[in-house]
Amino acid sequence: MVRQLGWEHCCHGQETEAVPGPIAQKEMDAEKPVTPTEEQLEILEYNFCKVNKHPDPTTLCLIAAETGLSEEQTLKWFKQRLAQWRKSEGLPSESGSVRD
């Protein structure tokens, strides 16, 4: 379900906006977490189940662009979803030795 978007849609290495200073960053960090919409969850779940449980940075960027979430939010969702999946499979929630 990851659409083949050009590199212009990825955030890696682009200077599209100014980086917030330490005070602005603290204010941004203090905001409450974003809960993905039903449509965003559908895209995230599809990519997790059908495409890759461990998306590379480029794929993660494409998924983030498709959902409208930030790469950080998308990565956090994948990490949490992977831990949930591993638990349902009877595996430790975090393990670097086995790739599924």
Short mmCIF file of C-alpha atoms in Angstrom, two decimals:
data_model
loop_
_atom_site.label_atom_id
_atom_site.label_comp_id
_atom_site.label_asym_id
_atom_site.label_seq_id
_atom_site.Cartn_x
_atom_site.Cartn_y
_atom_site.Cartn_z
CA MET A 1 0.00 0.00 0.00
CA VAL A 2 3.05 2.23 0.09
CA ARG A 3 2.64 4.42 -2.93
CA GLN A 4 5.71 4.95 -5.03
CA LEU A 5 6.36 8.58 -4.24
CA GLY A 6 9.35 10.43 -5.52
CA TRP A 7 12.19 11.47 -3.26
CA GLU A 8 10.70 14.95 -3.03
CA HIS A 9 8.16 13.57 -0.55
CA CYS A 10 10.79 12.13 1.80
CA CYS A 11 12.14 14.14 4.66
CA HIS A 12 15.71 12.78 4.64
CA GLY A 13 18.32 15.40 3.99
CA GLN A 14 15.87 18.13 3.01
CA GLU A 15 15.90 21.54 4.57
CA THR A 16 12.22 22.32 4.24
CA GLU A 17 11.79 24.23 7.49
CA ALA A 18 13.85 25.71 10.27
CA VAL A 19 14.80 23.46 13.15
CA PRO A 20 13.09 24.58 16.35
CA GLY A 21 15.27 25.92 19.14
CA PRO A 22 15.49 24.21 22.54
CA ILE A 23 12.55 26.11 24.04
CA ALA A 24 10.28 25.48 21.04
CA GLN A 25 11.36 21.82 21.04
CA LYS A 26 10.39 21.45 24.72
CA GLU A 27 6.97 22.91 23.96
CA MET A 28 6.55 20.49 21.04
CA ASP A 29 7.62 17.55 23.22
CA ALA A 30 5.08 18.56 25.86
CA GLU A 31 2.18 18.17 23.41
CA LYS A 32 0.12 15.08 23.97
CA PRO A 33 0.67 12.17 21.58
CA VAL A 34 -1.22 12.08 18.31
CA THR A 35 -3.70 9.22 17.98
CA PRO A 36 -3.79 8.00 14.37
CA THR A 37 -7.13 8.20 12.61
CA GLU A 38 -8.91 5.07 11.42
CA GLU A 39 -7.62 5.66 7.88
CA GLN A 40 -4.06 6.16 9.13
CA LEU A 41 -4.29 2.99 11.22
CA GLU A 42 -5.51 1.06 8.19
CA ILE A 43 -2.46 2.20 6.20
CA LEU A 44 -0.09 1.47 9.09
CA GLU A 45 -1.58 -1.98 9.76
CA TYR A 46 -1.49 -2.90 6.06
CA ASN A 47 2.17 -1.98 5.83
CA PHE A 48 2.99 -3.80 9.06
CA CYS A 49 1.18 -7.01 8.10
CA LYS A 50 1.67 -7.16 4.34
CA VAL A 51 4.79 -5.15 3.53
CA ASN A 52 7.36 -5.15 6.35
CA LYS A 53 7.40 -5.25 10.12
CA HIS A 54 10.83 -3.56 10.01
CA PRO A 55 10.58 -0.78 7.41
CA ASP A 56 13.84 0.77 6.24
CA PRO A 57 14.19 4.56 6.52
CA THR A 58 13.01 5.19 2.96
CA THR A 59 9.92 3.00 3.35
CA LEU A 60 9.22 4.58 6.73
CA CYS A 61 9.40 8.00 5.11
CA LEU A 62 6.98 6.93 2.39
CA ILE A 63 4.54 5.49 4.94
CA ALA A 64 4.77 8.71 6.97
CA ALA A 65 4.05 10.77 3.85
CA GLU A 66 1.09 8.57 2.96
CA THR A 67 -0.43 8.76 6.44
CA GLY A 68 0.37 12.40 7.09
CA LEU A 69 2.17 11.48 10.31
CA SER A 70 5.75 12.48 11.09
CA GLU A 71 8.50 9.92 10.63
CA GLU A 72 9.00 9.92 14.40
CA GLN A 73 5.32 9.16 15.02
CA THR A 74 5.37 6.46 12.33
CA LEU A 75 8.52 4.85 13.76
CA LYS A 76 7.05 4.95 17.28
CA TRP A 77 3.87 3.27 16.01
CA PHE A 78 5.88 0.51 14.28
CA LYS A 79 7.97 -0.10 17.42
CA GLN A 80 4.88 -0.33 19.62
CA ARG A 81 3.05 -2.53 17.11
CA LEU A 82 6.08 -4.84 16.78
CA ALA A 83 6.23 -5.24 20.57
CA GLN A 84 2.49 -6.03 20.59
CA TRP A 85 2.93 -8.57 17.78
CA ARG A 86 5.94 -10.22 19.46
CA LYS A 87 3.97 -10.54 22.72
CA SER A 88 1.05 -12.16 20.88
CA GLU A 89 3.53 -14.65 19.36
CA GLY A 90 4.96 -15.50 22.79
CA LEU A 91 8.24 -13.73 22.06
CA PRO A 92 10.01 -11.12 24.15
CA SER A 93 8.73 -7.61 23.32
CA GLU A 94 12.20 -6.56 22.21
CA SER A 95 14.81 -8.71 20.58
CA GLY A 96 17.57 -7.76 18.19
CA SER A 97 18.64 -11.28 17.33
CA VAL A 98 15.65 -12.56 15.39
CA ARG A 99 14.12 -10.82 12.39
CA ASP A 100 10.59 -11.87 11.45
#
